[in-house]
mmCIF file of C-alpha atoms in Angstrom:
data_model
loop_
_atom_site.group_PDB
_atom_site.id
_atom_site.type_symbol
_atom_site.label_atom_id
_atom_site.label_comp_id
_atom_site.label_asym_id
_atom_site.label_seq_id
_atom_site.Cartn_x
_atom_site.Cartn_y
_atom_site.Cartn_z
ATOM 1 C CA MET A 1 7.946 -4.654 -11.501
ATOM 2 C CA LYS A 2 8.399 -1.405 -9.612
ATOM 3 C CA THR A 3 5.554 0.342 -11.457
ATOM 4 C CA LEU A 4 3.132 -1.884 -9.524
ATOM 5 C CA GLN A 5 4.570 -1.171 -6.096
ATOM 6 C CA GLY A 6 2.693 1.148 -3.771
ATOM 7 C CA THR A 7 -1.046 1.776 -4.018
ATOM 8 C CA GLY A 8 -3.274 0.636 -6.840
ATOM 9 C CA VAL A 9 -7.032 1.081 -6.696
ATOM 10 C CA ALA A 10 -9.748 -1.243 -7.967
ATOM 11 C CA LEU A 11 -12.046 1.291 -9.612
ATOM 12 C CA VAL A 12 -15.807 1.026 -9.180
ATOM 13 C CA THR A 13 -18.144 1.464 -12.136
ATOM 14 C CA PRO A 14 -20.374 4.452 -11.301
ATOM 15 C CA PHE A 15 -23.970 4.209 -12.515
ATOM 16 C CA ASN A 16 -26.328 7.085 -13.296
ATOM 17 C CA LYS A 17 -29.944 7.343 -12.118
ATOM 18 C CA GLU A 18 -31.108 5.411 -15.170
ATOM 19 C CA GLY A 19 -28.735 2.568 -14.290
ATOM 20 C CA GLY A 20 -26.233 3.036 -17.121
ATOM 21 C CA VAL A 21 -22.506 3.701 -16.842
ATOM 22 C CA ASP A 22 -21.987 7.259 -15.579
ATOM 23 C CA VAL A 23 -19.136 8.419 -17.807
ATOM 24 C CA PRO A 24 -18.588 11.887 -16.228
ATOM 25 C CA ALA A 25 -18.496 10.330 -12.731
ATOM 26 C CA LEU A 26 -15.991 7.691 -13.868
ATOM 27 C CA GLU A 27 -13.813 10.417 -15.388
ATOM 28 C CA ARG A 28 -13.987 12.364 -12.102
ATOM 29 C CA LEU A 29 -13.078 9.242 -10.156
ATOM 30 C CA VAL A 30 -9.997 8.684 -12.326
ATOM 31 C CA HIS A 31 -8.871 12.319 -12.031
ATOM 32 C CA THR A 32 -9.217 12.102 -8.247
ATOM 33 C CA GLN A 33 -6.869 9.103 -8.143
ATOM 34 C CA VAL A 34 -4.284 10.581 -10.501
ATOM 35 C CA GLU A 35 -4.163 13.901 -8.681
ATOM 36 C CA ASN A 36 -3.894 12.482 -5.164
ATOM 37 C CA GLY A 37 -0.978 10.091 -5.098
ATOM 38 C CA ILE A 38 -2.339 6.743 -6.341
ATOM 39 C CA ASP A 39 0.358 4.752 -8.160
ATOM 40 C CA TYR A 40 -1.716 2.743 -10.663
ATOM 41 C CA LEU A 41 -5.284 1.960 -11.697
ATOM 42 C CA VAL A 42 -7.038 -1.399 -11.882
ATOM 43 C CA VAL A 43 -9.697 -1.350 -14.590
ATOM 44 C CA LEU A 44 -12.586 -3.846 -14.628
ATOM 45 C CA GLY A 45 -11.565 -5.679 -11.505
ATOM 46 C CA THR A 46 -14.277 -7.468 -9.551
ATOM 47 C CA THR A 47 -15.016 -4.235 -7.608
ATOM 48 C CA ALA A 48 -16.173 -2.797 -10.950
ATOM 49 C CA GLU A 49 -19.132 -5.228 -10.899
ATOM 50 C CA THR A 50 -17.667 -6.721 -14.058
ATOM 51 C CA PRO A 51 -19.929 -9.827 -14.084
ATOM 52 C CA THR A 52 -22.975 -7.572 -14.478
ATOM 53 C CA LEU A 53 -21.546 -5.354 -17.242
ATOM 54 C CA SER A 54 -22.313 -6.022 -20.896
ATOM 55 C CA THR A 55 -19.495 -6.335 -23.439
ATOM 56 C CA GLU A 56 -20.347 -2.853 -24.716
ATOM 57 C CA GLU A 57 -20.269 -1.395 -21.197
ATOM 58 C CA LYS A 58 -16.881 -2.967 -20.508
ATOM 59 C CA GLU A 59 -15.508 -1.338 -23.647
ATOM 60 C CA LEU A 60 -17.022 1.985 -22.570
ATOM 61 C CA VAL A 61 -15.380 1.712 -19.144
ATOM 62 C CA LYS A 62 -11.991 0.899 -20.677
ATOM 63 C CA MET A 63 -12.234 3.761 -23.174
ATOM 64 C CA THR A 64 -13.367 6.234 -20.500
ATOM 65 C CA VAL A 65 -10.592 5.361 -18.046
ATOM 66 C CA LYS A 66 -7.947 5.449 -20.771
ATOM 67 C CA LYS A 67 -9.131 8.844 -21.993
ATOM 68 C CA ALA A 68 -9.308 10.336 -18.486
ATOM 69 C CA ASN A 69 -5.971 8.882 -17.392
ATOM 70 C CA LYS A 70 -4.122 10.195 -20.473
ATOM 71 C CA GLY A 71 -1.217 7.867 -19.805
ATOM 72 C CA ARG A 72 -0.456 9.451 -16.449
ATOM 73 C CA LEU A 73 -0.646 6.240 -14.400
ATOM 74 C CA PRO A 74 0.011 2.585 -15.294
ATOM 75 C CA MET A 75 -3.152 0.561 -15.805
ATOM 76 C CA VAL A 76 -3.868 -3.075 -14.953
ATOM 77 C CA LEU A 77 -6.818 -4.828 -16.605
ATOM 78 C CA GLY A 78 -8.953 -7.368 -14.785
ATOM 79 C CA VAL A 79 -9.602 -10.481 -16.883
ATOM 80 C CA GLY A 80 -10.919 -13.396 -14.872
ATOM 81 C CA GLY A 81 -13.566 -16.064 -14.735
ATOM 82 C CA ASN A 82 -14.241 -19.754 -14.297
ATOM 83 C CA ASN A 83 -13.954 -20.836 -17.948
ATOM 84 C CA THR A 84 -10.252 -21.154 -18.691
ATOM 85 C CA GLN A 85 -10.659 -21.227 -22.477
ATOM 86 C CA THR A 86 -12.716 -18.026 -22.444
ATOM 87 C CA ILE A 87 -10.089 -16.251 -20.335
ATOM 88 C CA VAL A 88 -7.336 -17.478 -22.669
ATOM 89 C CA GLU A 89 -9.220 -15.987 -25.630
ATOM 90 C CA GLN A 90 -9.817 -12.699 -23.807
ATOM 91 C CA VAL A 91 -6.225 -12.143 -22.690
ATOM 92 C CA ARG A 92 -5.034 -12.626 -26.270
ATOM 93 C CA GLU A 93 -6.956 -9.477 -27.181
ATOM 94 C CA VAL A 94 -5.510 -7.212 -24.468
ATOM 95 C CA SER A 95 -3.290 -4.414 -25.757
ATOM 96 C CA SER A 96 0.181 -4.171 -24.259
ATOM 97 C CA GLU A 97 0.192 -0.499 -25.276
ATOM 98 C CA ASP A 98 -2.644 0.268 -22.870
ATOM 99 C CA TYR A 99 -2.001 -2.073 -19.948
ATOM 100 C CA THR A 100 1.013 -2.868 -17.805
ATOM 101 C CA ALA A 101 -0.352 -6.208 -16.607
ATOM 102 C CA ILE A 102 -3.433 -8.419 -16.363
ATOM 103 C CA LEU A 103 -5.058 -9.207 -13.019
ATOM 104 C CA SER A 104 -6.835 -12.564 -13.056
ATOM 105 C CA VAL A 105 -8.940 -13.906 -10.210
ATOM 106 C CA THR A 106 -8.965 -17.587 -9.280
ATOM 107 C CA PRO A 107 -11.837 -19.483 -10.952
ATOM 108 C CA TYR A 108 -14.945 -19.298 -8.803
ATOM 109 C CA TYR A 109 -17.725 -21.845 -8.194
ATOM 110 C CA ASN A 110 -15.858 -24.718 -9.926
ATOM 111 C CA LYS A 111 -13.698 -25.181 -6.787
ATOM 112 C CA PRO A 112 -10.662 -26.540 -8.671
ATOM 113 C CA SER A 113 -7.876 -28.464 -6.972
ATOM 114 C CA GLN A 114 -4.476 -26.860 -6.460
ATOM 115 C CA GLU A 115 -3.267 -28.632 -9.620
ATOM 116 C CA GLY A 116 -6.300 -27.234 -11.452
ATOM 117 C CA LEU A 117 -5.419 -23.721 -10.320
ATOM 118 C CA TYR A 118 -1.835 -24.215 -11.457
ATOM 119 C CA GLN A 119 -2.858 -25.455 -14.905
ATOM 120 C CA HIS A 120 -5.462 -22.686 -15.279
ATOM 121 C CA TYR A 121 -2.958 -19.915 -14.636
ATOM 122 C CA LYS A 122 -0.275 -21.592 -16.740
ATOM 123 C CA ALA A 123 -2.674 -21.677 -19.691
ATOM 124 C CA VAL A 124 -3.674 -18.036 -19.198
ATOM 125 C CA ALA A 125 -0.063 -16.861 -18.882
ATOM 126 C CA GLU A 126 1.015 -18.734 -22.006
ATOM 127 C CA ALA A 127 -1.704 -16.992 -24.042
ATOM 128 C CA THR A 128 -0.262 -13.491 -23.670
ATOM 129 C CA GLU A 129 3.042 -11.678 -23.479
ATOM 130 C CA LEU A 130 1.630 -9.341 -20.830
ATOM 131 C CA PRO A 131 2.641 -9.947 -17.205
ATOM 132 C CA ILE A 132 0.039 -11.699 -15.052
ATOM 133 C CA LEU A 133 -0.944 -10.869 -11.475
ATOM 134 C CA LEU A 134 -2.666 -13.742 -9.707
ATOM 135 C CA TYR A 135 -5.641 -12.827 -7.525
ATOM 136 C CA ASN A 136 -6.546 -14.977 -4.535
ATOM 137 C CA VAL A 137 -9.759 -14.010 -2.747
ATOM 138 C CA PRO A 138 -11.221 -17.177 -1.180
ATOM 139 C CA SER A 139 -14.082 -15.404 0.596
ATOM 140 C CA ARG A 140 -15.514 -14.537 -2.828
ATOM 141 C CA THR A 141 -14.498 -17.514 -4.968
ATOM 142 C CA GLY A 142 -14.892 -20.498 -2.655
ATOM 143 C CA VAL A 143 -11.316 -21.684 -3.175
ATOM 144 C CA ASN A 144 -8.046 -20.678 -1.523
ATOM 145 C CA MET A 145 -4.883 -20.845 -3.581
ATOM 146 C CA ASP A 146 -2.315 -22.372 -1.264
ATOM 147 C CA TYR A 147 0.948 -20.472 -0.966
ATOM 148 C CA ARG A 148 2.765 -23.536 -2.354
ATOM 149 C CA THR A 149 0.755 -23.289 -5.579
ATOM 150 C CA THR A 150 1.452 -19.564 -5.842
ATOM 151 C CA LEU A 151 5.181 -20.096 -5.314
ATOM 152 C CA ARG A 152 5.229 -22.912 -7.863
ATOM 153 C CA LEU A 153 3.662 -20.601 -10.435
ATOM 154 C CA ALA A 154 6.070 -17.804 -9.460
ATOM 155 C CA LYS A 155 9.077 -20.044 -10.034
ATOM 156 C CA GLU A 156 7.909 -21.983 -13.086
ATOM 157 C CA VAL A 157 5.962 -19.453 -15.195
ATOM 158 C CA PRO A 158 8.137 -16.408 -15.992
ATOM 159 C CA THR A 159 5.341 -14.008 -16.965
ATOM 160 C CA ILE A 160 3.518 -14.462 -13.644
ATOM 161 C CA ILE A 161 4.992 -11.524 -11.760
ATOM 162 C CA GLY A 162 2.987 -11.305 -8.551
ATOM 163 C CA ILE A 163 -0.157 -11.939 -6.588
ATOM 164 C CA LYS A 164 -2.951 -9.854 -5.191
ATOM 165 C CA GLU A 165 -3.405 -11.804 -1.967
ATOM 166 C CA ALA A 166 -6.789 -11.171 -0.362
ATOM 167 C CA SER A 167 -7.076 -14.168 1.916
ATOM 168 C CA GLY A 168 -6.520 -11.967 4.972
ATOM 169 C CA ASN A 169 -4.395 -14.835 6.297
ATOM 170 C CA ILE A 170 -1.219 -13.297 7.684
ATOM 171 C CA VAL A 171 0.521 -16.661 8.047
ATOM 172 C CA GLN A 172 -0.147 -17.469 4.388
ATOM 173 C CA ILE A 173 1.161 -14.023 3.448
ATOM 174 C CA MET A 174 4.341 -14.609 5.452
ATOM 175 C CA HIS A 175 4.917 -17.921 3.655
ATOM 176 C CA LEU A 176 4.586 -16.093 0.337
ATOM 177 C CA LEU A 177 7.055 -13.416 1.409
ATOM 178 C CA GLN A 178 9.484 -15.976 2.744
ATOM 179 C CA GLY A 179 9.475 -18.234 -0.306
ATOM 180 C CA ARG A 180 8.990 -15.871 -3.240
ATOM 181 C CA PRO A 181 11.659 -15.524 -5.929
ATOM 182 C CA ASP A 182 13.331 -12.173 -6.542
ATOM 183 C CA ASN A 183 11.057 -9.537 -8.104
ATOM 184 C CA PHE A 184 7.835 -11.494 -7.433
ATOM 185 C CA LEU A 185 5.300 -9.011 -6.065
ATOM 186 C CA VAL A 186 3.190 -9.756 -3.002
ATOM 187 C CA ILE A 187 0.375 -7.217 -3.071
ATOM 188 C CA SER A 188 -2.378 -7.039 -0.485
ATOM 189 C CA GLY A 189 -5.926 -7.252 -1.790
ATOM 190 C CA ASP A 190 -7.479 -6.685 1.607
ATOM 191 C CA ASP A 191 -7.624 -3.153 3.030
ATOM 192 C CA ALA A 192 -7.448 -4.186 6.670
ATOM 193 C CA THR A 193 -4.248 -6.207 6.167
ATOM 194 C CA ALA A 194 -2.639 -3.966 3.533
ATOM 195 C CA LEU A 195 -0.324 -2.109 5.897
ATOM 196 C CA PRO A 196 0.579 -5.242 7.915
ATOM 197 C CA THR A 197 1.482 -6.930 4.616
ATOM 198 C CA VAL A 198 3.719 -4.013 3.662
ATOM 199 C CA LEU A 199 5.375 -3.926 7.083
ATOM 200 C CA LEU A 200 6.144 -7.640 6.742
ATOM 201 C CA GLY A 201 7.918 -6.956 3.447
ATOM 202 C CA GLY A 202 5.093 -6.802 0.886
ATOM 203 C CA ASP A 203 5.033 -4.482 -2.098
ATOM 204 C CA GLY A 204 1.819 -2.548 -1.585
ATOM 205 C CA THR A 205 -1.892 -2.964 -2.135
ATOM 206 C CA ILE A 206 -4.699 -2.982 -4.636
ATOM 207 C CA SER A 207 -7.264 -1.164 -2.557
ATOM 208 C CA VAL A 208 -11.001 -0.573 -2.545
ATOM 209 C CA LEU A 209 -10.963 2.123 0.145
ATOM 210 C CA GLY A 210 -8.025 3.962 -1.432
ATOM 211 C CA GLN A 211 -10.231 5.486 -4.141
ATOM 212 C CA ALA A 212 -12.228 7.342 -1.477
ATOM 213 C CA PHE A 213 -9.172 8.679 0.391
ATOM 214 C CA PRO A 214 -6.407 8.470 -2.218
ATOM 215 C CA GLU A 215 -4.007 10.960 -0.683
ATOM 216 C CA ARG A 216 -4.241 9.621 2.862
ATOM 217 C CA TYR A 217 -4.278 5.953 1.883
ATOM 218 C CA SER A 218 -1.370 6.157 -0.547
ATOM 219 C CA ARG A 219 0.606 8.120 2.043
ATOM 220 C CA MET A 220 0.018 5.340 4.568
ATOM 221 C CA ILE A 221 1.358 2.697 2.180
ATOM 222 C CA ARG A 222 4.290 4.892 1.162
ATOM 223 C CA GLN A 223 5.217 5.470 4.796
ATOM 224 C CA GLY A 224 5.043 1.725 5.382
ATOM 225 C CA LEU A 225 7.285 0.971 2.415
ATOM 226 C CA GLU A 226 9.792 3.542 3.689
ATOM 227 C CA GLY A 227 9.827 1.980 7.159
ATOM 228 C CA ASN A 228 8.089 4.872 8.890
ATOM 229 C CA TYR A 229 5.974 2.569 11.016
ATOM 230 C CA LYS A 230 4.663 5.124 13.493
ATOM 231 C CA GLN A 231 3.354 7.500 10.821
ATOM 232 C CA ALA A 232 1.865 4.648 8.794
ATOM 233 C CA ASN A 233 0.142 3.118 11.824
ATOM 234 C CA THR A 234 -1.388 6.471 12.741
ATOM 235 C CA ILE A 235 -3.198 6.579 9.390
ATOM 236 C CA GLN A 236 -4.098 2.873 9.597
ATOM 237 C CA TYR A 237 -5.955 3.433 12.858
ATOM 238 C CA GLN A 238 -7.683 6.536 11.480
ATOM 239 C CA LEU A 239 -9.020 4.429 8.608
ATOM 240 C CA LEU A 240 -9.666 1.169 10.461
ATOM 241 C CA GLU A 241 -13.351 1.810 11.199
ATOM 242 C CA VAL A 242 -14.205 2.761 7.633
ATOM 243 C CA MET A 243 -12.231 -0.225 6.309
ATOM 244 C CA GLU A 244 -14.747 -2.385 8.139
ATOM 245 C CA LEU A 245 -17.802 -0.272 7.304
ATOM 246 C CA ILE A 246 -17.385 -0.358 3.526
ATOM 247 C CA PHE A 247 -17.505 -4.164 3.485
ATOM 248 C CA LYS A 248 -20.347 -4.476 5.989
ATOM 249 C CA GLU A 249 -22.985 -4.979 3.275
ATOM 250 C CA GLY A 250 -20.739 -6.279 0.528
ATOM 251 C CA ASN A 251 -18.444 -4.845 -2.095
ATOM 252 C CA PRO A 252 -18.844 -2.419 -3.851
ATOM 253 C CA VAL A 253 -22.005 -1.511 -1.931
ATOM 254 C CA GLY A 254 -20.176 0.295 0.874
ATOM 255 C CA ILE A 255 -17.507 2.024 -1.190
ATOM 256 C CA LYS A 256 -20.110 3.355 -3.622
ATOM 257 C CA ALA A 257 -22.120 4.789 -0.735
ATOM 258 C CA LEU A 258 -18.967 6.422 0.631
ATOM 259 C CA LEU A 259 -17.899 7.813 -2.753
ATOM 260 C CA THR A 260 -21.382 9.300 -3.162
ATOM 261 C CA LEU A 261 -21.219 10.980 0.251
ATOM 262 C CA LEU A 262 -17.836 12.405 -0.753
ATOM 263 C CA GLU A 263 -19.410 13.635 -4.038
ATOM 264 C CA ILE A 264 -16.841 11.791 -6.131
ATOM 265 C CA ILE A 265 -19.612 9.801 -7.863
ATOM 266 C CA ASN A 266 -23.269 10.767 -8.225
ATOM 267 C CA THR A 267 -25.223 7.744 -7.002
ATOM 268 C CA PRO A 268 -24.583 4.693 -4.804
ATOM 269 C CA LYS A 269 -26.361 2.455 -7.328
ATOM 270 C CA VAL A 270 -25.214 -1.128 -7.731
ATOM 271 C CA ARG A 271 -26.630 -3.854 -9.948
ATOM 272 C CA LEU A 272 -28.666 -6.839 -8.875
ATOM 273 C CA PRO A 273 -28.125 -9.216 -7.229
ATOM 274 C CA LEU A 274 -26.490 -6.499 -5.093
ATOM 275 C CA VAL A 275 -28.639 -3.776 -3.542
ATOM 276 C CA SER A 276 -27.603 -0.307 -2.468
ATOM 277 C CA ALA A 277 -26.441 0.494 1.052
ATOM 278 C CA THR A 278 -29.100 0.639 3.744
ATOM 279 C CA GLU A 279 -29.945 3.897 5.465
ATOM 280 C CA GLY A 280 -28.249 2.507 8.563
ATOM 281 C CA LEU A 281 -24.922 2.004 6.808
ATOM 282 C CA GLN A 282 -25.150 5.404 5.149
ATOM 283 C CA ARG A 283 -25.679 6.980 8.585
ATOM 284 C CA GLU A 284 -22.622 5.167 9.943
ATOM 285 C CA LEU A 285 -20.527 6.389 7.024
ATOM 286 C CA LYS A 286 -21.779 9.972 7.508
ATOM 287 C CA THR A 287 -20.937 9.787 11.209
ATOM 288 C CA TYR A 288 -17.441 8.572 10.364
ATOM 289 C CA LEU A 289 -16.886 11.413 7.886
ATOM 290 C CA GLU A 290 -18.101 13.982 10.409
ATOM 291 C CA TYR A 291 -15.757 12.534 13.013
ATOM 292 C CA MET A 292 -12.812 12.717 10.609
ATOM 293 C CA LYS A 293 -13.471 16.423 9.973
ATOM 294 C CA LYS A 294 -12.837 17.243 13.646
#
């Protein structure tokens, strides 16, 4: 699916000083992505702090992003969890008019076997006509989806069209690229290995950092996809330090602090059990931004 090649961004949920969803800031965030080269938007991914949002807040986020986007970019909706039946019920309600695909993270905490992961995704895919993107992020879920399981799903379940692979394991990524069927997308879910994944033959990234530097980040991925390695690597090394900084105290703690410093959102607030970036991290991010202005 070519509409999901290039750079997607996993949008944060900005909060106002009272702790509610900051609608004007979210609208500004969306406009910034649309106007600066991002290829598609991921709504209510895990970076959006989805587990801490109420049902009403999730609907508000979806409505706000849809209204701000005005159909300009494709949208992917995050629908994931560790109760398969609940996810099946939720994906049945997703509108194919609004969303190009569903992004669904591997079940967390349960620590299912590889067969359990296969059966989970098969059940989810069979509940909707929308394409499904798998999402493997073992550092957050406690389980790694082996490349063999991913490739089995890719070959046996037609509506599973790709994976957001955030293991950071280059060897696993190479196995995916080597064994995937035609038109199965391998998308990086890890900023530090996004360009290496593309240069190995991957299709792009779903980025956290990209929403802070949409023009520069999307240009890096585009250059990589076009085989302009030198130009792409130049940007990669400009961004390498901040790729590490934004995850230093957890996600989306760092990216929200950075977006606030860039005045794209109004506060760095996150919801418990997360806490906002320390003064030390904020200083490091300010120093980085000052360096980049030179």
